[in-house]
GROMACS .gro file of C-alpha atoms in nm:
model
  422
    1UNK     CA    1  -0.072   0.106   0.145
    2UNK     CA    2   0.077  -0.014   0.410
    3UNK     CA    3   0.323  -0.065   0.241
    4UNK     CA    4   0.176  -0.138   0.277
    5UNK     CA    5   0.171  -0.157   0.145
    6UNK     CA    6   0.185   0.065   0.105
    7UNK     CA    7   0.302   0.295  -0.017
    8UNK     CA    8   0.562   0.623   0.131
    9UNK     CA    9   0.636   0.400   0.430
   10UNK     CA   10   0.642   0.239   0.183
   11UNK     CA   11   0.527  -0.086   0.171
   12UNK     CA   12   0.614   0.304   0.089
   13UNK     CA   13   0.523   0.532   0.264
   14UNK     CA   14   0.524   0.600   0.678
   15UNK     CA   15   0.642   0.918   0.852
   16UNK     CA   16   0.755   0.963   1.201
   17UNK     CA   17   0.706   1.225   1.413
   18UNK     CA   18   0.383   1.384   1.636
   19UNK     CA   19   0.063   1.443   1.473
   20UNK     CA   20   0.013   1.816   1.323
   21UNK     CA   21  -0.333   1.952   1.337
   22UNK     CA   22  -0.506   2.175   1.071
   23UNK     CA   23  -0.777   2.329   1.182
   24UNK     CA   24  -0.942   2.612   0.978
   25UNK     CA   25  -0.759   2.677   0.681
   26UNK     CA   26  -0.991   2.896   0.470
   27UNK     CA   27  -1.223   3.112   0.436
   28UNK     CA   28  -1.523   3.104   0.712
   29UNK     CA   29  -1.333   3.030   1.008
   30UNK     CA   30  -1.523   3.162   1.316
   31UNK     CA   31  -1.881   3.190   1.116
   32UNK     CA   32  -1.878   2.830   0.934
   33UNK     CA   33  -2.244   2.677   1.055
   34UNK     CA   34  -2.040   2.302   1.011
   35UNK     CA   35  -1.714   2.186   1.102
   36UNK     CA   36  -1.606   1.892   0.967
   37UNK     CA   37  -1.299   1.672   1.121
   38UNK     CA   38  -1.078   1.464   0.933
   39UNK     CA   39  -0.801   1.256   1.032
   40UNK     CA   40  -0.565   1.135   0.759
   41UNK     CA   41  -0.247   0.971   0.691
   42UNK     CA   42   0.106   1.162   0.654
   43UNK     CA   43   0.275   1.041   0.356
   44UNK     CA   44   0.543   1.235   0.393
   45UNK     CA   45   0.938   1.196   0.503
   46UNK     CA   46   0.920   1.482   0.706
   47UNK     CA   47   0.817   1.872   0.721
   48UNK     CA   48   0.880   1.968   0.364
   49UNK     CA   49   0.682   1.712   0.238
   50UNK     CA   50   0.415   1.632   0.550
   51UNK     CA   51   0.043   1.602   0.380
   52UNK     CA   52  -0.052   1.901   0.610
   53UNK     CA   53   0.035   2.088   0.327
   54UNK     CA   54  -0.160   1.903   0.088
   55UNK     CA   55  -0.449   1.906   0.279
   56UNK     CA   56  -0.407   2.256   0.351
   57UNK     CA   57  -0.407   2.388   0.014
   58UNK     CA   58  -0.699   2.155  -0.049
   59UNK     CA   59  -0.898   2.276   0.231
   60UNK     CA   60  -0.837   2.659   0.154
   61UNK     CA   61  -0.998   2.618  -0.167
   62UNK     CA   62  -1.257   2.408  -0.041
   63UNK     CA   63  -1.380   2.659   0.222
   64UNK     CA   64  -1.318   2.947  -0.016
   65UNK     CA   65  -1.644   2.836  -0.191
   66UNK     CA   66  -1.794   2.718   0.098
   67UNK     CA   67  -1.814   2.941   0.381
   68UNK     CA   68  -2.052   2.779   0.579
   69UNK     CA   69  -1.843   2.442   0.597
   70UNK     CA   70  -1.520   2.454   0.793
   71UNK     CA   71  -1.264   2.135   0.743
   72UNK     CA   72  -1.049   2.041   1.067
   73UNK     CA   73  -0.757   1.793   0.934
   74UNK     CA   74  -0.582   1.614   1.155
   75UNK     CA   75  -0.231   1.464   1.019
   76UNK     CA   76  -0.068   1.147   1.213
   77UNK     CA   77   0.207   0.968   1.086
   78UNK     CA   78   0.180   0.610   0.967
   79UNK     CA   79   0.262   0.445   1.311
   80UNK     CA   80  -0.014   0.628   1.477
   81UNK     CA   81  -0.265   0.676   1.243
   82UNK     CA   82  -0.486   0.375   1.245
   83UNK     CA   83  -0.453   0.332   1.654
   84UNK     CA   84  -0.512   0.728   1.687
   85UNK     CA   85  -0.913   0.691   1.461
   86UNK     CA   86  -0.909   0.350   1.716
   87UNK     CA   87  -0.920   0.556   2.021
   88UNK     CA   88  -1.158   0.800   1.848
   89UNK     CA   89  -1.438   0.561   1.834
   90UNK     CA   90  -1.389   0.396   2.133
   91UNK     CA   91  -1.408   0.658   2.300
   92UNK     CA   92  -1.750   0.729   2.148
   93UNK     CA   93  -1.607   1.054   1.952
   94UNK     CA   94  -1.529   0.927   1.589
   95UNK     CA   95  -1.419   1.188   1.294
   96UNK     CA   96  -1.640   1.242   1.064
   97UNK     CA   97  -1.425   1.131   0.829
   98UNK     CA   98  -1.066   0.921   0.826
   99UNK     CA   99  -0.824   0.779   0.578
  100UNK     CA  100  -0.624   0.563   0.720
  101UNK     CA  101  -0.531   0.170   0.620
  102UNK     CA  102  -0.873  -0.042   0.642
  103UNK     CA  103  -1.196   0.010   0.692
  104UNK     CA  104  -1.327  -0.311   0.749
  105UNK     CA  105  -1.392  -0.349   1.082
  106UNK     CA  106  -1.570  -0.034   1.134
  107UNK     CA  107  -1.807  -0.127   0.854
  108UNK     CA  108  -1.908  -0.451   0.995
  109UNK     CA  109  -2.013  -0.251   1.361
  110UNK     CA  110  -2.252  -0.043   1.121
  111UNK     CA  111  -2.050   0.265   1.188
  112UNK     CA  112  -2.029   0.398   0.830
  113UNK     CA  113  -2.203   0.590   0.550
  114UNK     CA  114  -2.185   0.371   0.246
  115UNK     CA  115  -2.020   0.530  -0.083
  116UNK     CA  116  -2.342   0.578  -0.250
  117UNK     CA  117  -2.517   0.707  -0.013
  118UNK     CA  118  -2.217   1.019   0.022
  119UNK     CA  119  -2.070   1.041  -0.319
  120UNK     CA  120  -2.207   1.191  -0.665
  121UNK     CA  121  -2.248   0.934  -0.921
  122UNK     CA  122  -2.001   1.010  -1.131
  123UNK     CA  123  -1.752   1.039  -0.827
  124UNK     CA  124  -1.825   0.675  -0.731
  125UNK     CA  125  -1.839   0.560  -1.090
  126UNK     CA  126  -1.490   0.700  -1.184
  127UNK     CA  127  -1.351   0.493  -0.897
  128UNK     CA  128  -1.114   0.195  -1.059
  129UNK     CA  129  -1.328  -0.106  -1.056
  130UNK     CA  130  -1.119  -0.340  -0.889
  131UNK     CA  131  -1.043  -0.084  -0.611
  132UNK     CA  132  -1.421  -0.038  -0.547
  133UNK     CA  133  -1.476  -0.429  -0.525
  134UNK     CA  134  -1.213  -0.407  -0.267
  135UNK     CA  135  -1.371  -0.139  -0.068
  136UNK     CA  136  -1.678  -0.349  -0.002
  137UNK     CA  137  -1.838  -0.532   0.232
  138UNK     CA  138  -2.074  -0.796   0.206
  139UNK     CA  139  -2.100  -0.619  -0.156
  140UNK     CA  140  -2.180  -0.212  -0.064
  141UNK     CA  141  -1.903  -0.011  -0.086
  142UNK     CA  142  -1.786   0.162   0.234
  143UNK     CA  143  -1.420   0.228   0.165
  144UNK     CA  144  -1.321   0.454  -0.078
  145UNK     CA  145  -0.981   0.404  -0.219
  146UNK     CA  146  -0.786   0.691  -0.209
  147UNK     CA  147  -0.447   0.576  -0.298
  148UNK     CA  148  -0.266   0.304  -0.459
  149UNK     CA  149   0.054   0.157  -0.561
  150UNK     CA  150   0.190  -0.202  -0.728
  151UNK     CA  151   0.490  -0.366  -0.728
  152UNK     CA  152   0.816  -0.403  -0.958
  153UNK     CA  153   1.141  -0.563  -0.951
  154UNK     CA  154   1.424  -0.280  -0.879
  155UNK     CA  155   1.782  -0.372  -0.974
  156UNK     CA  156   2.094  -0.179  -0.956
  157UNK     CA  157   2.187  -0.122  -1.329
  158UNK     CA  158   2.550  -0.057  -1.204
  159UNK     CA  159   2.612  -0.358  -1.031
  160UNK     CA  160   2.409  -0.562  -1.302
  161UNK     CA  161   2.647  -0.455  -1.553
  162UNK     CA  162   2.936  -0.534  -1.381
  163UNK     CA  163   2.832  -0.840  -1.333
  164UNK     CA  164   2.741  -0.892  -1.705
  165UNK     CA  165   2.408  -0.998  -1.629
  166UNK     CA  166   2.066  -0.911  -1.747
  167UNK     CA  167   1.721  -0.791  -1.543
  168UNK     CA  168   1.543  -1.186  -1.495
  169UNK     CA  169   1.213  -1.323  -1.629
  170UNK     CA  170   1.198  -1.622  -1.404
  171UNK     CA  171   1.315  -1.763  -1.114
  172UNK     CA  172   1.530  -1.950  -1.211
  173UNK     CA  173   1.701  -1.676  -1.369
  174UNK     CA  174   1.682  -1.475  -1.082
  175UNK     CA  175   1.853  -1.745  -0.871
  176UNK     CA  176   2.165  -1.681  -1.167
  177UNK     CA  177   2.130  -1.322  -1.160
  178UNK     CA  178   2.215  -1.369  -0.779
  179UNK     CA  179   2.442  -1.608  -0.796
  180UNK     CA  180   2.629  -1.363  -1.015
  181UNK     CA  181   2.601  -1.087  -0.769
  182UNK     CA  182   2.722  -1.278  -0.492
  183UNK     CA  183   3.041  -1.387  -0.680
  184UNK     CA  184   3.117  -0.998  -0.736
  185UNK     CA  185   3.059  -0.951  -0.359
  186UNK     CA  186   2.718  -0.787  -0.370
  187UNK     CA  187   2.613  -0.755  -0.001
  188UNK     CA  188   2.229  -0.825  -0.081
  189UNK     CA  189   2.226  -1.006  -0.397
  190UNK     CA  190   1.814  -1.040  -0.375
  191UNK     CA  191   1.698  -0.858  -0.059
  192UNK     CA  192   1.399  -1.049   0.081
  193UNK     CA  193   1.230  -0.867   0.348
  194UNK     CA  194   0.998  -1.087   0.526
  195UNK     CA  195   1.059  -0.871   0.886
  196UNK     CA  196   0.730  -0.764   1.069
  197UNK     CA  197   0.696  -0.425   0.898
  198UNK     CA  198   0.577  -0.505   0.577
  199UNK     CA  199   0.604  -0.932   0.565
  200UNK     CA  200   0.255  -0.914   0.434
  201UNK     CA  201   0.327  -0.736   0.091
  202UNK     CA  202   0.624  -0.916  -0.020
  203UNK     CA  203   0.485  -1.251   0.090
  204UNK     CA  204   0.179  -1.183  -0.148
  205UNK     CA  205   0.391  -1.081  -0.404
  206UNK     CA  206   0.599  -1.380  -0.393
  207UNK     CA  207   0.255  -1.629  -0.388
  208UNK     CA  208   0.149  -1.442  -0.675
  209UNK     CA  209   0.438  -1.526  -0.847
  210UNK     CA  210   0.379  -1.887  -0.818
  211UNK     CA  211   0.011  -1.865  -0.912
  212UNK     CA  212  -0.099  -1.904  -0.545
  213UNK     CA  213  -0.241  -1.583  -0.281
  214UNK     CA  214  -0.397  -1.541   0.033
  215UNK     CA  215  -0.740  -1.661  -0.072
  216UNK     CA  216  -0.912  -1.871  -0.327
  217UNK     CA  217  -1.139  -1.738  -0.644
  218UNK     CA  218  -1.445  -1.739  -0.378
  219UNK     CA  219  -1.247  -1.535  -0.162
  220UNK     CA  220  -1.190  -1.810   0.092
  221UNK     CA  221  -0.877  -1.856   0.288
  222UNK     CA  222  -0.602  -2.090   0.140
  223UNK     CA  223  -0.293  -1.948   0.302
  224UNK     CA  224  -0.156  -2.363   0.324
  225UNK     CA  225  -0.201  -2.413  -0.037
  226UNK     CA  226  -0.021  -2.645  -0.228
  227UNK     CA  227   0.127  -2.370  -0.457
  228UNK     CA  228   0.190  -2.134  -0.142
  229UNK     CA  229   0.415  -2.404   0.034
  230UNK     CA  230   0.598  -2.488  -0.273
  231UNK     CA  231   0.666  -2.109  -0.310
  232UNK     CA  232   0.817  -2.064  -0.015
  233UNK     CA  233   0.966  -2.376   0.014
  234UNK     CA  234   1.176  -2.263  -0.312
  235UNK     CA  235   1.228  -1.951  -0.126
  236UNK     CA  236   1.367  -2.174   0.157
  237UNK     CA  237   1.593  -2.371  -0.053
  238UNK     CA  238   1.715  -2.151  -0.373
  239UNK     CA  239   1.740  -1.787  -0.209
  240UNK     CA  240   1.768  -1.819   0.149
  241UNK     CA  241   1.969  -2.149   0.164
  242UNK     CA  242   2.204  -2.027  -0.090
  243UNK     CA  243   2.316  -1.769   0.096
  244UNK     CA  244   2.175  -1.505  -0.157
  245UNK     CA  245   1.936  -1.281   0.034
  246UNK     CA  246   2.226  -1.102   0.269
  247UNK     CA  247   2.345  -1.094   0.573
  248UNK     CA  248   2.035  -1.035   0.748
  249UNK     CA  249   1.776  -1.326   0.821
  250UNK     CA  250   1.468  -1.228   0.552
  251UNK     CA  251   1.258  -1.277   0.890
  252UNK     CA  252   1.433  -0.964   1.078
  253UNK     CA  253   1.466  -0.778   0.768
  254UNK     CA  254   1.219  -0.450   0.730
  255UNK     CA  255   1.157  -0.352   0.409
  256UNK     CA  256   1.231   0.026   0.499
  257UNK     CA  257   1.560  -0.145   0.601
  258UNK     CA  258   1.589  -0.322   0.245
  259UNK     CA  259   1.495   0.019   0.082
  260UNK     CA  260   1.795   0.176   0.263
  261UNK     CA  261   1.992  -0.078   0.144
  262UNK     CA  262   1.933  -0.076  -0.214
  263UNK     CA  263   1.965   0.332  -0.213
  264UNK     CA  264   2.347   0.306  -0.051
  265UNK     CA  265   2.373   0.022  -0.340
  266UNK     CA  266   2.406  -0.266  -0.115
  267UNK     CA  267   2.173  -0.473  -0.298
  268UNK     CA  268   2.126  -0.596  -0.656
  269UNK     CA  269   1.801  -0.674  -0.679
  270UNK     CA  270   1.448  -0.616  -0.444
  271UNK     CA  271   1.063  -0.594  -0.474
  272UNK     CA  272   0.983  -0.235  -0.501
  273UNK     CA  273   0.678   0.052  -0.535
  274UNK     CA  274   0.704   0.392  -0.647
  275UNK     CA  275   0.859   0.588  -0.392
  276UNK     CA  276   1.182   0.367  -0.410
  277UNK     CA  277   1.230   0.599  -0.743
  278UNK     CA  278   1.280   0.937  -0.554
  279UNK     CA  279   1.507   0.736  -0.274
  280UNK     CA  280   1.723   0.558  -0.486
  281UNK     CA  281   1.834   0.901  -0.692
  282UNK     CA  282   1.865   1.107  -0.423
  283UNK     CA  283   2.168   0.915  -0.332
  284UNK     CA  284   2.262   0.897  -0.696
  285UNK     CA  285   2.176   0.461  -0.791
  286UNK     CA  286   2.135   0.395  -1.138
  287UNK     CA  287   1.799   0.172  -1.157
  288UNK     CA  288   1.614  -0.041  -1.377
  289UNK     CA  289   1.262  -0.143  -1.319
  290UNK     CA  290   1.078  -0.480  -1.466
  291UNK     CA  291   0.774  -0.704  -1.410
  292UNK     CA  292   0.822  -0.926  -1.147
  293UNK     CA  293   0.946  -1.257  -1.246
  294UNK     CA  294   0.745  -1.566  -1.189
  295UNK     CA  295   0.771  -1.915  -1.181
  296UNK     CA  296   0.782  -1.999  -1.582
  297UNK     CA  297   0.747  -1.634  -1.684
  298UNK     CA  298   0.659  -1.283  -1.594
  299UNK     CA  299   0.402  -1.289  -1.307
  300UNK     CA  300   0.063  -1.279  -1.435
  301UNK     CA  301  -0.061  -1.024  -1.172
  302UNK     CA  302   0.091  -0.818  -0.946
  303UNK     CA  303   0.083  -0.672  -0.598
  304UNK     CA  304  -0.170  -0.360  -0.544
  305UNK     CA  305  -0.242  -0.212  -0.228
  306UNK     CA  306  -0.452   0.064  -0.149
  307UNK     CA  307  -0.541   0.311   0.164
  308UNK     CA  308  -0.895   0.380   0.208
  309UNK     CA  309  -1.120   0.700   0.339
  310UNK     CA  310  -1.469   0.624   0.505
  311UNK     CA  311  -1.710   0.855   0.659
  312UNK     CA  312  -1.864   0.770   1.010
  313UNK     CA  313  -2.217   0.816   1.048
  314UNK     CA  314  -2.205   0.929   1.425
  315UNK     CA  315  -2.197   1.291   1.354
  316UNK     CA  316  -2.436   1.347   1.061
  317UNK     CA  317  -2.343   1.626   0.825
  318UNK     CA  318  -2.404   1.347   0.556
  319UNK     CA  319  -2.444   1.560   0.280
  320UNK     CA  320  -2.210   1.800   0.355
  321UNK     CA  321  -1.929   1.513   0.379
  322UNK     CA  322  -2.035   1.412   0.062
  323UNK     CA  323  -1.981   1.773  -0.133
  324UNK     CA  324  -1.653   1.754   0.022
  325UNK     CA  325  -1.572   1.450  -0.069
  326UNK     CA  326  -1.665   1.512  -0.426
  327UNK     CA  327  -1.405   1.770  -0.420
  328UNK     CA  328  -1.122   1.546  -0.239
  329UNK     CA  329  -1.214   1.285  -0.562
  330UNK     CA  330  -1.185   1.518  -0.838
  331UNK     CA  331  -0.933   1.492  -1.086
  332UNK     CA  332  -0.681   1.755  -1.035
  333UNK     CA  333  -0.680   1.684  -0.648
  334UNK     CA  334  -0.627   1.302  -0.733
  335UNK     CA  335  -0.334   1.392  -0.992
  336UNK     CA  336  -0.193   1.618  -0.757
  337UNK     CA  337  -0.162   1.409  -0.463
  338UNK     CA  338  -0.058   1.082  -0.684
  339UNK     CA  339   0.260   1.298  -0.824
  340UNK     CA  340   0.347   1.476  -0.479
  341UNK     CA  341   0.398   1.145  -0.337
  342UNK     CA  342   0.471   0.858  -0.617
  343UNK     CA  343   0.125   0.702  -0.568
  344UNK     CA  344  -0.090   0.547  -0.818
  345UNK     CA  345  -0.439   0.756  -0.901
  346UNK     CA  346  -0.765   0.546  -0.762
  347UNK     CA  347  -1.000   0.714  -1.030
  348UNK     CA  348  -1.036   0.666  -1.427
  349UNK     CA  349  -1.001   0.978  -1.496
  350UNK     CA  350  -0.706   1.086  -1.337
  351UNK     CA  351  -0.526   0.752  -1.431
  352UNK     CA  352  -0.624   0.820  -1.818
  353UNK     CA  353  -0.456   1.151  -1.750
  354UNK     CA  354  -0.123   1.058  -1.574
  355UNK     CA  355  -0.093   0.758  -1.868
  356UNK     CA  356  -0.113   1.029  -2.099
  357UNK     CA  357   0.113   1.254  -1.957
  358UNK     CA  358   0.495   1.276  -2.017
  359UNK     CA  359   0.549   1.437  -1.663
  360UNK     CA  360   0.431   1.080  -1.506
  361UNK     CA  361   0.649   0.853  -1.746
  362UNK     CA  362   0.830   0.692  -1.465
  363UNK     CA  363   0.504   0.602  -1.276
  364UNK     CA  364   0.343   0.450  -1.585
  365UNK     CA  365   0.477   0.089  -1.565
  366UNK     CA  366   0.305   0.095  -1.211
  367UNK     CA  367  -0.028   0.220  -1.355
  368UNK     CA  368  -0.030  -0.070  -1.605
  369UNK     CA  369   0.026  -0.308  -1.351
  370UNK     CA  370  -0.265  -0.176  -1.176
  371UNK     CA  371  -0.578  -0.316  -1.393
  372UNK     CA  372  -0.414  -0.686  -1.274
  373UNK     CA  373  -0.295  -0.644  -0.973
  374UNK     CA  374  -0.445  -0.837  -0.662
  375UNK     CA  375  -0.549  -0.641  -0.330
  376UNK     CA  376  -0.519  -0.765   0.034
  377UNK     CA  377  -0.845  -0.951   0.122
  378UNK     CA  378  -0.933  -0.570   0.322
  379UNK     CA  379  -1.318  -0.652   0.300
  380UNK     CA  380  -1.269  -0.924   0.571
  381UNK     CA  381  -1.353  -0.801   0.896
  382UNK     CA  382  -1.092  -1.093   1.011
  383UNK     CA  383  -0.792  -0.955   0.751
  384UNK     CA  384  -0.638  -0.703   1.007
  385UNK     CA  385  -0.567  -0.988   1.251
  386UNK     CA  386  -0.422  -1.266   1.006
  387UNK     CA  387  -0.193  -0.963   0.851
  388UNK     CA  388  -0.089  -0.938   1.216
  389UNK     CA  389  -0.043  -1.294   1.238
  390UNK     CA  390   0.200  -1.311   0.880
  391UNK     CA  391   0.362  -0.991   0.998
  392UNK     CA  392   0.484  -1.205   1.273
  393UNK     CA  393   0.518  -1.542   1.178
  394UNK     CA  394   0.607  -1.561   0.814
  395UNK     CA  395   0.995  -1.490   0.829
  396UNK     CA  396   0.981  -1.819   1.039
  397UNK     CA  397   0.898  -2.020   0.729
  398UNK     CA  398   1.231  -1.962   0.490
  399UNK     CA  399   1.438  -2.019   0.743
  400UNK     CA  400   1.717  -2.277   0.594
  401UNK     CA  401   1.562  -2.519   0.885
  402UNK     CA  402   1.198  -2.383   0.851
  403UNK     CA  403   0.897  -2.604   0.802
  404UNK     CA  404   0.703  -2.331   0.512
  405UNK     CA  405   0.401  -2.632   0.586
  406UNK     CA  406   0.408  -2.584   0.925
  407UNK     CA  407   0.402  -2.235   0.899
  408UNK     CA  408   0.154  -2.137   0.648
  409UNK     CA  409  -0.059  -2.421   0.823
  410UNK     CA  410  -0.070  -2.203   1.155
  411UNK     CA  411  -0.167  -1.890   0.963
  412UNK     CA  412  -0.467  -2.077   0.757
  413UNK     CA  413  -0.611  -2.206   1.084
  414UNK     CA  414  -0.554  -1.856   1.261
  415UNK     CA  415  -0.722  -1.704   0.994
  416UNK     CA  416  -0.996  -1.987   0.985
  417UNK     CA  417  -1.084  -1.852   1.375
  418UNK     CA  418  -1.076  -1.542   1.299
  419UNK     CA  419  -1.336  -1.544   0.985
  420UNK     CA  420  -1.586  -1.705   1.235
  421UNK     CA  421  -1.510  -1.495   1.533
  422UNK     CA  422  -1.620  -1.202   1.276
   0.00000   0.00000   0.00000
């Protein structure tokens, strides 16, 4: 999630600071026959809530039944996390295991255990079925989600009611909504960030919205479609040129920025995931949440984006990565890391449980966007370069003089060379 996607960055989601190590957390430690390393994501905002203490708590119950298998977890931030397994492998000396952002690339070099060949079959069946199409390659599984999130609209129910205005539908309704907004002096009456952070997830979301994407049904690049250049050039012209998206150019706008914003209630309305929830009352904003709007009507299907673990075959130890795995998929361990950190549960079973469970009422418009929501195209080995590319470029395109042709043309042909370079 990187978020982007995902999620804290959060697209939702990232946490500075140096990496923390945990290395045996259980019982066993000194006598284990295996150690098994792990390095994983921090999804965390600092050392209260830093993952090392999920994953310690997992791991100590883990090796308290198992005292032959000893778990090393590693915990980088979001900044360093992906570059950090990078150097690993180059260096001839992958983990045994890593959750990090894709796992595409390592896939395609033949470096990892497929799914079925690691997890129980009720572990890999319990898996949400859209998130296991989007963990494959060439169609076998080799990522394994392990957390989610979608997209809503936020708004400021304080400033909307000043303003006597309702949450939109459309986006053409939108456009009054900020209008309105503006008049009453709101300093981000739509905030639009399109700055190389995150550009990736609210450009989706916005191509969604007008019935367009990344790729085709087939899964083909079509980044310079006809409904992706009208979307943004009605970004262009009705948000941008209208002075409605703020101060700050969308193009050098972060979304961790934009989040900031909307919790000091400088901005009226902004594409959102879960985390946004906990920031926005901590510093005490009233908030409504609502499908995003589209074109003619509610958008059909919304942003998801997902982090993914994979096991490297370079070690062995296949089935005792497996067992362990097992454990990291049941359902209380899924629950309990989806409601430490506002994340969306990657299995059945633990989604049937948080929809049925008062304590997660806030996430639950989330978790029904989830069954529709469109992922990243993360099972192209070419997808981490062309996010690169939109990260960088896509700002350029709602400029008031921007050419959104132009500049979704680059991208498609960038993305063109790099599917047949992979």
């Amino acid at each position: 999630m990187r978020r982007r996607g995902r999620t804290r960055t959060i697209a939702a989601v990232s946490a500075l600071g140096l990496a923390a190590v945990l290395s045996g957390c259980g019982a066993g430690v000194g006598s284990s026959d295996v150690t098994l390393t792990l390095v994983a994501a921090d999804y965390g905002n600092g050392a209260a809530d830093s993952s090392k203490k999920y994953w310690a708590d997992l791991v100590e119950r883990y090796e308290s039944d198992h005292p032959d298998v000893e778990i090393d977890v590693s915990v980088y931030s979001w900044n360093d996390v992906d570059r950090k397994v990078k150097e690993m492998v180059d260096a001839g000396s992958p983990p045994d295991m890593a959750q990090i952002g894709a796992y595409a690339d390592y896939a395609s070099q033949g470096l990892l255990y497929r799914a079925g060949d690691l997890l129980s079959i009720p572990v890999q069946a319990d898996f949400l079925s859209q998130l296991s199409t989007a963990g494959e390659v060439n169609s076998v599984q080799y990522g394994m989600p392990f957390a989610a999130s979608t997209r809503l609209l936020f708004y400021n129910k304080s400033l909307f009611t000043k303003a006597g205005i309702t949450p939109p539908e459309t986006w053409d309704e939108l456009v009054e909504c900020a209008e309105a907004l503006k008049a009453d002096g709101v300093k981000f009456p739509y905030a639009l960030p399109l700055g190389p952070e995150e550009a990736q997830a609210e450009t989706l979301q916005w191509l969604l919205s007008g019935d367009g994407g990344y790729t085709d049904v087939g899964g083909t690049y079509g980044i310079d479609s006809t409904e992706n250049v009208e979307t943004l050039s009605w970004l262009r012209d009705e948000l941008v040129g209208k002075g409605l998206t703020g101060p700050v150019a969308p193009g050098k706008l972060d979304r961790a920025k934009a989040f900031e914003a909307f919790a000091a209630g400088d901005v009226g309305m902004l594409n959102g995931h879960p985390s946004l929830m906990e920031l926005a009352r901590k510093n005490g904003v009233k908030y409504g949440m609502v499908p995003i709007p589209g074109a003619e009507d509610r958008t059909p299907s919304a942003l998801g984006v997902a982090d993914w673990m994979m096991a490297f075959e370079k070690n062995g130890h296949r089935d005792e990565i497996g067992d362990f795995l097992d454990f990291v998929y049941s359902e209380k361990n899924v629950l309990d890391f989806s409601r430490e950190y506002d994340l969306l549960p990657v299995t059945s079973s633990a989604s049937r449980a948080m929809a049925a469970s008062g304590q997660d009422k806030e996430l639950k418009p989330f978790l029904d966007q989830l069954p529709l929501s469109e992922q990243y195209p993360v099972g192209k080995t070419s997808w981490a370069a062309v996010n690169a590319e939109i990260k960088q470029k896509i700002g350029r395109a709602v400029e008031p003089d921007g050419s959104p042709a132009a500049v979704l043309g680059e991208l498609q042909a960038a993305a063109v060379r790099a599917d047949s370079a992979g």
